[in-house]
Amino acid sequence: MFPRLLAVTCLAFSTSLTQAASFETCVAGLRQTALAQGIRATTFDQSMKGVEPDEDVLKSYDYQPEFTTAIWDYVSGLVDEERVTDGRQLLEQWSSVLAQAEQKFGVDRNVIVAVWGVESNFGRIQGKRELVRSLTTLVCANKRQAFFRDELIATLRIIQTGDIVPESLVGSWAGAFGQTQFMPTTYQRLAIDFDGDGRRDIVSSVPDALGSTANYLHRAGWVPGEAWGYEVQLPANYAGPSGRRTKQSLAQWASLGVKRIESAQDAGGQNGGSQTSPANNQAALLLPAGVNGPAFLVFRNFDAIYSYNAAESYALSIAHLSDRLRGGASFSTPWPTDDPGTSRAERREVQQRLLALGYEIGIADGLVGDKTRKAISAFQTSAGMTADGRAGQQVLKALRAASH
Ligand code: CA
């Protein structure tokens, strides 16, 4: 989960942040607000002790990516063989907890595990920034102040109730944390204690994280037993409606020539059984790469997944990963590109080969950030390729050739 609605404002407030006095004044104001909302003075004072502004958080807030990410890059990195293998192993390991979550909330276990895999790589990447510090920085630099102030107070409430120890309250620069990557206010509304130890700990407890994810999807309108959607084939030269918000009946879509692709996608079997078309009969046509790429009819359960992260690329990745975990196949229709995306293993190889060629990109962690992209651009230029900074199949191939 990530607050994607962050408006990038170019106000010059961050300069005032370096002035200690104004930061202290801001914290003093926050203290009053927090106390008025039921945070105890001792909780506030202990949590805020020695807190200083974090300039990196403001850089992240203002960050405008130089490179755009194609949908096939998102999907190939988020749904690769490694994540499918990991996910299937974890489905087994946590089968009794997942069965309980399925029974209580009606949410398909494959989807719960897919959210877990995409949001935090099954709990392995939860973020490292101290929530209290990041959120105080954002509030006091006047970045979406009311929004982040509520998140800060929600964080202080977690500390006050003792649900999660303060040292564990680390996450993304914007405050998403734990294995579910909830924002603190979302945590307060939807996190549950699913292992029964009396604490809602989505950082350290896998059952709490899985149960909280199931509760989230349930509250977002998940309908038990229904599929999220499926891949479809469009008629030639399709020019009809599309988009997640444009819903029509399945019969209307059929009359436009939109046909389900029967594949191993809905494999059923050991991990979930077959899923039905939506009882409300409403579907939207998703064309993430236009009419020449894979097409999907998506139902209300897709909207529930979408609400988790408010990005179609993520929602589709979660949906697709859930199918792969269930035993389904990859998409039938290839992405409309001659340079498909890479898995994380292949991205690590791209980075290792760049390092071997002397490009300074830090460590080969499979995460393609600005440094890696700039190095790829430089390599592409030197190899006479278009410098788009993408860690795609063509760069990988060229790097392999350059290493021999
Ligand atoms: Ca617990």
CSV table of N, CA and C and ligand atoms in Angstrom, one decimal, residues 192-201 205 208, ligand 1:
chain,number,residue,atom,x,y,z
A,192,ILE,N,-5.9,-6.9,12.3
A,192,ILE,CA,-6.5,-7.8,13.4
A,192,ILE,C,-5.4,-8.7,14.0
A,193,ASP,N,-5.8,-9.1,15.2
A,193,ASP,CA,-4.9,-10.1,16.0
A,193,ASP,C,-5.4,-11.5,15.6
A,194,PHE,N,-4.6,-12.1,14.7
A,194,PHE,CA,-5.1,-13.4,14.2
A,194,PHE,C,-4.4,-14.6,14.8
A,195,ASP,N,-3.4,-14.3,15.6
A,195,ASP,CA,-2.7,-15.4,16.2
A,195,ASP,C,-3.1,-15.5,17.7
A,196,GLY,N,-4.0,-14.5,18.1
A,196,GLY,CA,-4.6,-14.6,19.5
A,196,GLY,C,-3.7,-14.3,20.6
A,197,ASP,N,-2.6,-13.5,20.4
A,197,ASP,CA,-1.7,-13.2,21.5
A,197,ASP,C,-2.0,-11.8,22.1
A,198,GLY,N,-3.1,-11.3,21.6
A,198,GLY,CA,-3.6,-10.0,22.2
A,198,GLY,C,-3.0,-8.8,21.5
A,199,ARG,N,-2.1,-8.9,20.6
A,199,ARG,CA,-1.5,-7.8,19.9
A,199,ARG,C,-1.7,-7.9,18.4
A,200,ARG,N,-1.9,-6.8,17.8
A,200,ARG,CA,-2.1,-6.8,16.3
A,200,ARG,C,-0.7,-6.4,15.7
A,201,ASP,N,0.0,-7.4,15.4
A,201,ASP,CA,1.4,-7.2,15.0
A,201,ASP,C,1.6,-7.6,13.5
A,205,SER,N,4.3,-10.9,13.1
A,205,SER,CA,3.4,-12.1,13.1
A,205,SER,C,2.8,-12.4,11.7
A,208,ASP,N,-1.0,-12.6,11.9
A,208,ASP,CA,-1.7,-11.3,11.9
A,208,ASP,C,-1.6,-10.6,10.6
B,1,CA,CA,-1.2,-11.1,17.3
